Amino acid sequence: MDSIFFGGGTPSLMPPDTVGDLIQAAQKHWTLANDAEITLEANPTSVEADKFKAFAQAGVNRVSMGIQALNDPDLKALGRMHTVAEARSAFDIAKAHFARVSFDLIYARQNQTPKEWRAELNDALAMSVDHLSLYQLTIEPNTRFGDLYKRNRLRGLPSDEVSAEMYDITQELCAAAGLPAYEISNHAGKDAQSRHNLIYWRYGDYAGIGPGAHGRLTMNGQKVATTTPLLPEAWLQTVETTGTATIDEEDISGADQAIEYLMMSMRLAEGASISRYEALAGQPLNARTLNQQMEREFICVEGDSVSASQSGRRILNSVLLALLSD
């Protein structure tokens, strides 16, 4: 076992002893690598930051903090419970206890200008961080923002052109600071990439444990998708009555593995292995489509690797649709 990631919901609300117990339980089932990365997602509130030392003692060696904005009015608009001052204080506490600390920011927020984003990102980079997750605001259905957008009450969202400009600013500033994008929304310095998330993007095996967790495991030579109940109450009941939380195990066909692999790996700057895709799919990528995408400068092909160019990353979904269409 190379990594453990406590994510989803607010795992930093757990008592540190619970985190320690879970790590020990995992070690009973797997051999933990000596340099295993053990990450915990945390909100940057004073209540959670006060537990950072105990989390480190429990075995956590990396923290990912959901700061989201370095602007108090925008934090309030995003529904966050912390202030910028609390976030900065929590970051300093985390740096004192963990060898690796990452945090998230959201851009293309309401009424945000490219100039403001440039200043905010410069502030973030000045915090001596070696990993940043920088996400463009997206409006998801069945969320507070989705409901407001549906009722035409979400004002001030930037145009696609302005959002694209902010994306370009993100690439420029992070690269200049030594944190190039190794994945579409993730930037890291040397040796600071999230090793756990790289397992997803490189289509490796992972066990999904906990309410609503999905897994991908190779068993007896077959890639299997695992599913657990979404609601915590249902998850607990399933464990208590059956001894396991897994409610579904489905074999993934080679063709579906190929699709999943390409969709995940093309998010990475390193791209995808053409031969691995073709081995899974049982057929080659369409040469005509590859040439068309290269001519449009949306992808780069070097040896066995196909990756999205900077312009291709902006429209990655369209690029993937083209590559996966015969």
mmCIF file of C-alpha atoms in Angstrom:
data_model
loop_
_atom_site.group_PDB
_atom_site.id
_atom_site.type_symbol
_atom_site.label_atom_id
_atom_site.label_comp_id
_atom_site.label_asym_id
_atom_site.label_seq_id
_atom_site.Cartn_x
_atom_site.Cartn_y
_atom_site.Cartn_z
ATOM 1 C CA MET A 1 0.000 0.000 0.000
ATOM 2 C CA ASP A 2 1.631 3.186 -1.254
ATOM 3 C CA SER A 3 -0.872 5.775 -0.033
ATOM 4 C CA ILE A 4 -3.906 6.483 2.126
ATOM 5 C CA PHE A 5 -6.189 9.442 1.463
ATOM 6 C CA PHE A 6 -8.780 10.612 3.982
ATOM 7 C CA GLY A 7 -11.090 12.640 1.755
ATOM 8 C CA GLY A 8 -14.716 13.415 1.076
ATOM 9 C CA GLY A 9 -16.883 15.365 3.495
ATOM 10 C CA THR A 10 -14.765 16.803 6.309
ATOM 11 C CA PRO A 11 -12.425 14.055 7.587
ATOM 12 C CA SER A 12 -10.534 16.529 9.782
ATOM 13 C CA LEU A 13 -13.562 16.551 12.088
ATOM 14 C CA MET A 14 -12.579 13.006 13.101
ATOM 15 C CA PRO A 15 -10.763 12.597 16.400
ATOM 16 C CA PRO A 16 -7.045 12.014 15.692
ATOM 17 C CA ASP A 17 -7.263 8.698 17.564
ATOM 18 C CA THR A 18 -9.800 7.489 14.997
ATOM 19 C CA VAL A 19 -7.418 8.384 12.172
ATOM 20 C CA GLY A 20 -4.644 6.469 13.926
ATOM 21 C CA ASP A 21 -6.914 3.445 14.420
ATOM 22 C CA LEU A 22 -7.852 3.460 10.722
ATOM 23 C CA ILE A 23 -4.206 3.581 9.640
ATOM 24 C CA GLN A 24 -3.400 0.665 11.957
ATOM 25 C CA ALA A 25 -6.394 -1.282 10.625
ATOM 26 C CA ALA A 26 -5.209 -0.734 7.048
ATOM 27 C CA GLN A 27 -1.761 -2.046 8.010
ATOM 28 C CA LYS A 28 -3.373 -5.301 9.146
ATOM 29 C CA HIS A 29 -4.680 -5.904 5.619
ATOM 30 C CA TRP A 30 -1.850 -4.499 3.485
ATOM 31 C CA THR A 31 1.886 -4.006 3.764
ATOM 32 C CA LEU A 32 2.401 -0.260 4.115
ATOM 33 C CA ALA A 33 5.291 1.129 2.051
ATOM 34 C CA ASN A 34 8.046 2.728 4.117
ATOM 35 C CA ASP A 35 7.543 6.060 2.345
ATOM 36 C CA ALA A 36 3.739 5.838 2.108
ATOM 37 C CA GLU A 37 1.931 9.117 1.549
ATOM 38 C CA ILE A 38 -0.907 9.555 4.075
ATOM 39 C CA THR A 39 -3.068 12.586 3.269
ATOM 40 C CA LEU A 40 -5.935 14.133 5.198
ATOM 41 C CA GLU A 41 -8.265 16.781 3.768
ATOM 42 C CA ALA A 42 -8.949 19.610 6.200
ATOM 43 C CA ASN A 43 -10.880 22.831 6.422
ATOM 44 C CA PRO A 44 -8.715 25.740 7.595
ATOM 45 C CA THR A 45 -10.717 26.565 10.709
ATOM 46 C CA SER A 46 -9.066 27.114 14.078
ATOM 47 C CA VAL A 47 -10.937 24.110 15.533
ATOM 48 C CA GLU A 48 -9.484 21.721 12.959
ATOM 49 C CA ALA A 49 -6.023 23.319 12.869
ATOM 50 C CA ASP A 50 -5.725 22.738 16.622
ATOM 51 C CA LYS A 51 -5.709 18.980 15.898
ATOM 52 C CA PHE A 52 -2.910 19.065 13.291
ATOM 53 C CA LYS A 53 -0.178 18.039 15.733
ATOM 54 C CA ALA A 54 -2.236 15.050 16.885
ATOM 55 C CA PHE A 55 -3.013 14.065 13.280
ATOM 56 C CA ALA A 56 0.724 14.067 12.540
ATOM 57 C CA GLN A 57 1.351 11.887 15.593
ATOM 58 C CA ALA A 58 -1.370 9.511 14.351
ATOM 59 C CA GLY A 59 0.570 8.972 11.112
ATOM 60 C CA VAL A 60 -0.700 11.625 8.675
ATOM 61 C CA ASN A 61 2.213 13.175 6.739
ATOM 62 C CA ARG A 62 0.391 15.336 4.182
ATOM 63 C CA VAL A 63 -2.539 17.744 4.528
ATOM 64 C CA SER A 64 -4.726 19.133 1.755
ATOM 65 C CA MET A 65 -6.580 22.264 2.858
ATOM 66 C CA GLY A 66 -9.745 23.657 1.293
ATOM 67 C CA ILE A 67 -8.907 27.365 1.511
ATOM 68 C CA GLN A 68 -10.837 28.199 -1.737
ATOM 69 C CA ALA A 69 -10.222 31.980 -1.706
ATOM 70 C CA LEU A 70 -7.939 34.598 -0.180
ATOM 71 C CA ASN A 71 -10.753 37.114 -0.055
ATOM 72 C CA ASP A 72 -13.251 37.298 2.834
ATOM 73 C CA PRO A 73 -16.331 38.476 0.834
ATOM 74 C CA ASP A 74 -15.789 35.681 -1.684
ATOM 75 C CA LEU A 75 -15.321 33.096 1.067
ATOM 76 C CA LYS A 76 -18.695 34.124 2.454
ATOM 77 C CA ALA A 77 -20.281 33.931 -1.009
ATOM 78 C CA LEU A 78 -18.830 30.419 -1.433
ATOM 79 C CA GLY A 79 -20.414 29.383 1.860
ATOM 80 C CA ARG A 80 -17.091 28.785 3.611
ATOM 81 C CA MET A 81 -16.928 28.939 7.402
ATOM 82 C CA HIS A 82 -13.392 30.372 7.713
ATOM 83 C CA THR A 83 -11.792 33.764 7.138
ATOM 84 C CA VAL A 84 -8.595 34.542 5.229
ATOM 85 C CA ALA A 85 -6.805 35.190 8.536
ATOM 86 C CA GLU A 86 -7.880 31.776 9.858
ATOM 87 C CA ALA A 87 -6.781 30.113 6.622
ATOM 88 C CA ARG A 88 -3.328 31.688 6.742
ATOM 89 C CA SER A 89 -2.950 30.743 10.414
ATOM 90 C CA ALA A 90 -4.051 27.156 9.735
ATOM 91 C CA PHE A 91 -1.577 26.940 6.849
ATOM 92 C CA ASP A 92 1.283 28.068 9.098
ATOM 93 C CA ILE A 93 0.292 25.500 11.741
ATOM 94 C CA ALA A 94 0.116 22.772 9.091
ATOM 95 C CA LYS A 95 3.579 23.679 7.765
ATOM 96 C CA ALA A 96 4.953 23.268 11.293
ATOM 97 C CA HIS A 97 3.624 19.709 11.622
ATOM 98 C CA PHE A 98 3.572 18.180 8.124
ATOM 99 C CA ALA A 99 6.354 17.755 5.583
ATOM 100 C CA ARG A 100 3.889 18.404 2.759
ATOM 101 C CA VAL A 101 0.950 20.810 2.683
ATOM 102 C CA SER A 102 -1.344 21.571 -0.248
ATOM 103 C CA PHE A 103 -4.340 23.840 -0.563
ATOM 104 C CA ASP A 104 -7.168 24.501 -3.013
ATOM 105 C CA LEU A 105 -8.314 27.750 -4.584
ATOM 106 C CA ILE A 106 -11.287 28.399 -6.856
ATOM 107 C CA TYR A 107 -11.085 31.018 -9.613
ATOM 108 C CA ALA A 108 -13.508 32.498 -12.162
ATOM 109 C CA ARG A 109 -15.687 33.420 -9.192
ATOM 110 C CA GLN A 110 -18.502 35.943 -9.280
ATOM 111 C CA ASN A 111 -17.325 39.449 -10.261
ATOM 112 C CA GLN A 112 -13.686 38.342 -10.196
ATOM 113 C CA THR A 113 -11.401 39.996 -12.753
ATOM 114 C CA PRO A 114 -8.209 38.588 -14.291
ATOM 115 C CA LYS A 115 -6.234 41.327 -12.506
ATOM 116 C CA GLU A 116 -7.704 40.315 -9.140
ATOM 117 C CA TRP A 117 -6.997 36.638 -9.794
ATOM 118 C CA ARG A 118 -3.392 37.428 -10.744
ATOM 119 C CA ALA A 119 -2.906 39.287 -7.437
ATOM 120 C CA GLU A 120 -4.611 36.543 -5.399
ATOM 121 C CA LEU A 121 -2.609 33.757 -7.019
ATOM 122 C CA ASN A 122 0.613 35.685 -6.432
ATOM 123 C CA ASP A 123 -0.391 35.930 -2.753
ATOM 124 C CA ALA A 124 -0.931 32.169 -2.644
ATOM 125 C CA LEU A 125 2.410 31.424 -4.291
ATOM 126 C CA ALA A 126 4.127 33.745 -1.813
ATOM 127 C CA MET A 127 2.989 31.458 1.020
ATOM 128 C CA SER A 128 5.832 29.046 0.142
ATOM 129 C CA VAL A 129 3.501 26.272 -0.900
ATOM 130 C CA ASP A 130 4.776 23.418 -3.077
ATOM 131 C CA HIS A 131 1.403 22.046 -4.244
ATOM 132 C CA LEU A 132 -1.707 23.951 -5.339
ATOM 133 C CA SER A 133 -5.030 22.663 -6.648
ATOM 134 C CA LEU A 134 -6.584 25.461 -8.717
ATOM 135 C CA TYR A 135 -10.109 24.815 -9.938
ATOM 136 C CA GLN A 136 -12.293 26.924 -12.171
ATOM 137 C CA LEU A 137 -15.715 27.482 -10.598
ATOM 138 C CA THR A 138 -18.212 25.082 -12.117
ATOM 139 C CA ILE A 139 -21.961 25.134 -11.545
ATOM 140 C CA GLU A 140 -23.147 21.668 -10.541
ATOM 141 C CA PRO A 141 -26.828 20.620 -10.427
ATOM 142 C CA ASN A 142 -28.439 19.937 -7.037
ATOM 143 C CA THR A 143 -26.130 22.393 -5.252
ATOM 144 C CA ARG A 144 -26.791 25.832 -3.773
ATOM 145 C CA PHE A 145 -24.998 27.489 -6.698
ATOM 146 C CA GLY A 146 -26.821 25.237 -9.160
ATOM 147 C CA ASP A 147 -30.176 26.240 -7.700
ATOM 148 C CA LEU A 148 -29.280 29.952 -7.829
ATOM 149 C CA TYR A 149 -28.060 29.617 -11.409
ATOM 150 C CA LYS A 150 -31.244 27.814 -12.439
ATOM 151 C CA ARG A 151 -33.290 30.708 -11.004
ATOM 152 C CA ASN A 152 -31.061 33.231 -12.768
ATOM 153 C CA ARG A 153 -29.865 34.619 -9.430
ATOM 154 C CA LEU A 154 -26.168 33.858 -9.813
ATOM 155 C CA ARG A 155 -24.870 37.169 -11.108
ATOM 156 C CA GLY A 156 -21.413 38.261 -12.172
ATOM 157 C CA LEU A 157 -20.033 34.999 -13.532
ATOM 158 C CA PRO A 158 -17.157 35.689 -15.940
ATOM 159 C CA SER A 159 -17.557 34.989 -19.649
ATOM 160 C CA ASP A 160 -15.829 31.998 -21.243
ATOM 161 C CA GLU A 161 -13.212 34.358 -22.667
ATOM 162 C CA VAL A 162 -12.429 35.878 -19.262
ATOM 163 C CA SER A 163 -12.325 32.430 -17.662
ATOM 164 C CA ALA A 164 -9.869 31.291 -20.342
ATOM 165 C CA GLU A 165 -7.706 34.328 -19.597
ATOM 166 C CA MET A 166 -7.671 33.370 -15.914
ATOM 167 C CA TYR A 167 -6.660 29.827 -16.882
ATOM 168 C CA ASP A 168 -3.731 31.219 -18.881
ATOM 169 C CA ILE A 169 -2.719 33.431 -15.938
ATOM 170 C CA THR A 170 -2.766 30.335 -13.722
ATOM 171 C CA GLN A 171 -0.416 28.437 -16.035
ATOM 172 C CA GLU A 172 1.915 31.424 -16.430
ATOM 173 C CA LEU A 173 2.315 32.304 -12.754
ATOM 174 C CA CYS A 174 2.579 28.742 -11.468
ATOM 175 C CA ALA A 175 5.170 27.767 -14.071
ATOM 176 C CA ALA A 176 7.221 30.877 -13.259
ATOM 177 C CA ALA A 177 7.075 29.958 -9.555
ATOM 178 C CA GLY A 178 8.347 26.430 -10.201
ATOM 179 C CA LEU A 179 4.921 24.786 -9.841
ATOM 180 C CA PRO A 180 4.033 23.647 -13.369
ATOM 181 C CA ALA A 181 0.733 21.895 -14.032
ATOM 182 C CA TYR A 182 1.283 18.147 -13.839
ATOM 183 C CA GLU A 183 -2.498 17.684 -14.134
ATOM 184 C CA ILE A 184 -5.118 20.053 -15.512
ATOM 185 C CA SER A 185 -5.967 21.613 -12.137
ATOM 186 C CA ASN A 186 -2.958 20.585 -10.052
ATOM 187 C CA HIS A 187 0.411 22.311 -9.835
ATOM 188 C CA ALA A 188 3.459 21.105 -7.923
ATOM 189 C CA GLY A 189 7.136 21.638 -7.366
ATOM 190 C CA LYS A 190 9.724 18.922 -7.738
ATOM 191 C CA ASP A 191 8.791 15.735 -5.855
ATOM 192 C CA ALA A 192 5.627 17.409 -4.452
ATOM 193 C CA GLN A 193 3.001 15.833 -6.703
ATOM 194 C CA SER A 194 0.105 14.055 -4.993
ATOM 195 C CA ARG A 195 1.191 10.445 -5.305
ATOM 196 C CA HIS A 196 -2.241 9.230 -4.273
ATOM 197 C CA ASN A 197 -4.085 11.162 -6.960
ATOM 198 C CA LEU A 198 -1.527 10.047 -9.549
ATOM 199 C CA ILE A 199 -2.775 6.504 -8.917
ATOM 200 C CA TYR A 200 -6.241 7.575 -10.139
ATOM 201 C CA TRP A 201 -4.934 9.510 -13.135
ATOM 202 C CA ARG A 202 -2.581 6.694 -14.173
ATOM 203 C CA TYR A 203 -5.442 4.209 -13.767
ATOM 204 C CA GLY A 204 -3.866 2.166 -11.022
ATOM 205 C CA ASP A 205 -5.617 0.071 -8.370
ATOM 206 C CA TYR A 206 -7.263 1.627 -5.319
ATOM 207 C CA ALA A 207 -9.629 0.383 -2.639
ATOM 208 C CA GLY A 208 -12.616 2.652 -1.991
ATOM 209 C CA ILE A 209 -13.572 2.443 1.686
ATOM 210 C CA GLY A 210 -16.351 4.383 3.410
ATOM 211 C CA PRO A 211 -19.816 5.697 2.489
ATOM 212 C CA GLY A 212 -20.154 6.376 -1.237
ATOM 213 C CA ALA A 213 -16.610 5.218 -2.035
ATOM 214 C CA HIS A 214 -15.798 3.660 -5.402
ATOM 215 C CA GLY A 215 -12.799 1.428 -6.036
ATOM 216 C CA ARG A 216 -10.874 -0.108 -8.929
ATOM 217 C CA LEU A 217 -9.111 -3.360 -8.057
ATOM 218 C CA THR A 218 -7.463 -6.068 -10.140
ATOM 219 C CA MET A 219 -8.556 -9.460 -8.819
ATOM 220 C CA ASN A 220 -7.477 -12.714 -10.495
ATOM 221 C CA GLY A 221 -6.302 -10.716 -13.494
ATOM 222 C CA GLN A 222 -9.620 -8.895 -13.927
ATOM 223 C CA LYS A 223 -10.199 -5.176 -13.271
ATOM 224 C CA VAL A 224 -13.223 -4.799 -11.002
ATOM 225 C CA ALA A 225 -15.283 -1.736 -10.054
ATOM 226 C CA THR A 226 -16.465 -1.726 -6.433
ATOM 227 C CA THR A 227 -19.258 0.364 -4.921
ATOM 228 C CA THR A 228 -20.388 1.084 -1.352
ATOM 229 C CA PRO A 229 -23.662 2.605 -0.049
ATOM 230 C CA LEU A 230 -23.774 6.392 -0.292
ATOM 231 C CA LEU A 231 -25.620 7.183 2.956
ATOM 232 C CA PRO A 232 -23.572 6.704 6.156
ATOM 233 C CA GLU A 233 -26.495 4.984 7.896
ATOM 234 C CA ALA A 234 -26.884 2.496 5.038
ATOM 235 C CA TRP A 235 -23.122 1.943 4.946
ATOM 236 C CA LEU A 236 -23.025 1.170 8.689
ATOM 237 C CA GLN A 237 -25.993 -1.170 8.444
ATOM 238 C CA THR A 238 -24.444 -3.039 5.523
ATOM 239 C CA VAL A 239 -21.195 -3.536 7.448
ATOM 240 C CA GLU A 240 -23.031 -4.683 10.554
ATOM 241 C CA THR A 241 -25.261 -7.175 8.708
ATOM 242 C CA THR A 242 -22.876 -8.538 6.058
ATOM 243 C CA GLY A 243 -19.391 -7.814 7.410
ATOM 244 C CA THR A 244 -18.472 -5.723 4.383
ATOM 245 C CA ALA A 245 -19.601 -2.408 2.915
ATOM 246 C CA THR A 246 -19.163 -3.486 -0.705
ATOM 247 C CA ILE A 247 -22.578 -3.755 -2.340
ATOM 248 C CA ASP A 248 -21.488 -4.238 -5.944
ATOM 249 C CA GLU A 249 -18.501 -5.731 -7.767
ATOM 250 C CA GLU A 250 -18.602 -5.370 -11.537
ATOM 251 C CA ASP A 251 -16.055 -6.652 -14.032
ATOM 252 C CA ILE A 252 -14.853 -3.849 -16.318
ATOM 253 C CA SER A 253 -14.468 -4.861 -19.957
ATOM 254 C CA GLY A 254 -11.257 -4.106 -21.803
ATOM 255 C CA ALA A 255 -13.062 -1.529 -23.947
ATOM 256 C CA ASP A 256 -14.412 0.287 -20.885
ATOM 257 C CA GLN A 257 -11.004 0.132 -19.189
ATOM 258 C CA ALA A 258 -9.502 1.771 -22.267
ATOM 259 C CA ILE A 259 -12.041 4.599 -22.107
ATOM 260 C CA GLU A 260 -11.515 5.129 -18.370
ATOM 261 C CA TYR A 261 -7.739 5.034 -18.812
ATOM 262 C CA LEU A 262 -7.724 7.628 -21.598
ATOM 263 C CA MET A 263 -10.156 9.941 -19.766
ATOM 264 C CA MET A 264 -8.008 9.895 -16.636
ATOM 265 C CA SER A 265 -4.499 9.881 -18.088
ATOM 266 C CA MET A 266 -5.108 12.652 -20.613
ATOM 267 C CA ARG A 267 -5.606 14.993 -17.655
ATOM 268 C CA LEU A 268 -1.891 14.602 -16.933
ATOM 269 C CA ALA A 269 0.851 16.635 -18.573
ATOM 270 C CA GLU A 270 2.635 13.323 -19.249
ATOM 271 C CA GLY A 271 -0.419 12.076 -21.140
ATOM 272 C CA ALA A 272 -1.368 8.503 -21.993
ATOM 273 C CA SER A 273 0.497 5.486 -23.314
ATOM 274 C CA ILE A 274 -0.842 4.691 -26.773
ATOM 275 C CA SER A 275 0.209 1.050 -26.519
ATOM 276 C CA ARG A 276 -1.504 0.615 -23.126
ATOM 277 C CA TYR A 277 -4.723 2.094 -24.502
ATOM 278 C CA GLU A 278 -4.597 -0.153 -27.549
ATOM 279 C CA ALA A 279 -3.871 -3.262 -25.449
ATOM 280 C CA LEU A 280 -6.943 -2.557 -23.327
ATOM 281 C CA ALA A 281 -9.204 -1.550 -26.226
ATOM 282 C CA GLY A 282 -8.110 -4.341 -28.543
ATOM 283 C CA GLN A 283 -7.843 -1.836 -31.361
ATOM 284 C CA PRO A 284 -5.683 1.193 -32.237
ATOM 285 C CA LEU A 285 -6.579 4.826 -31.773
ATOM 286 C CA ASN A 286 -7.988 6.247 -34.997
ATOM 287 C CA ALA A 287 -4.951 7.504 -36.949
ATOM 288 C CA ARG A 288 -7.028 10.028 -38.879
ATOM 289 C CA THR A 289 -8.424 11.524 -35.672
ATOM 290 C CA LEU A 290 -4.954 11.662 -34.111
ATOM 291 C CA ASN A 291 -3.638 13.542 -37.147
ATOM 292 C CA GLN A 292 -6.591 15.950 -37.125
ATOM 293 C CA GLN A 293 -6.091 16.742 -33.450
ATOM 294 C CA MET A 294 -2.348 17.219 -33.988
ATOM 295 C CA GLU A 295 -2.956 19.521 -36.973
ATOM 296 C CA ARG A 296 -5.258 21.627 -34.807
ATOM 297 C CA GLU A 297 -2.503 21.645 -32.162
ATOM 298 C CA PHE A 298 -4.778 20.152 -29.507
ATOM 299 C CA ILE A 299 -2.565 17.123 -28.826
ATOM 300 C CA CYS A 300 1.106 16.160 -28.979
ATOM 301 C CA VAL A 301 2.371 12.684 -29.910
ATOM 302 C CA GLU A 302 5.898 11.717 -28.938
ATOM 303 C CA GLY A 303 6.859 8.086 -29.305
ATOM 304 C CA ASP A 304 4.300 6.040 -27.360
ATOM 305 C CA SER A 305 2.826 9.070 -25.551
ATOM 306 C CA VAL A 306 -0.174 11.206 -26.496
ATOM 307 C CA SER A 307 -0.854 14.311 -24.389
ATOM 308 C CA ALA A 308 -3.037 17.413 -24.558
ATOM 309 C CA SER A 309 -1.396 20.691 -25.538
ATOM 310 C CA GLN A 310 -2.119 23.852 -23.566
ATOM 311 C CA SER A 311 -4.904 24.776 -25.971
ATOM 312 C CA GLY A 312 -6.137 21.173 -25.895
ATOM 313 C CA ARG A 313 -6.398 21.197 -22.105
ATOM 314 C CA ARG A 314 -8.857 24.077 -22.314
ATOM 315 C CA ILE A 315 -11.258 21.870 -24.301
ATOM 316 C CA LEU A 316 -10.170 18.459 -23.051
ATOM 317 C CA ASN A 317 -13.688 16.996 -23.043
ATOM 318 C CA SER A 318 -14.021 17.774 -26.755
ATOM 319 C CA VAL A 319 -10.568 16.340 -27.470
ATOM 320 C CA LEU A 320 -11.424 13.128 -25.600
ATOM 321 C CA LEU A 321 -14.752 12.826 -27.419
ATOM 322 C CA ALA A 322 -12.909 13.070 -30.736
ATOM 323 C CA LEU A 323 -10.248 10.515 -29.750
ATOM 324 C CA LEU A 324 -12.846 8.028 -28.505
ATOM 325 C CA SER A 325 -15.084 8.371 -31.556
ATOM 326 C CA ASP A 326 -14.450 6.103 -34.542
#
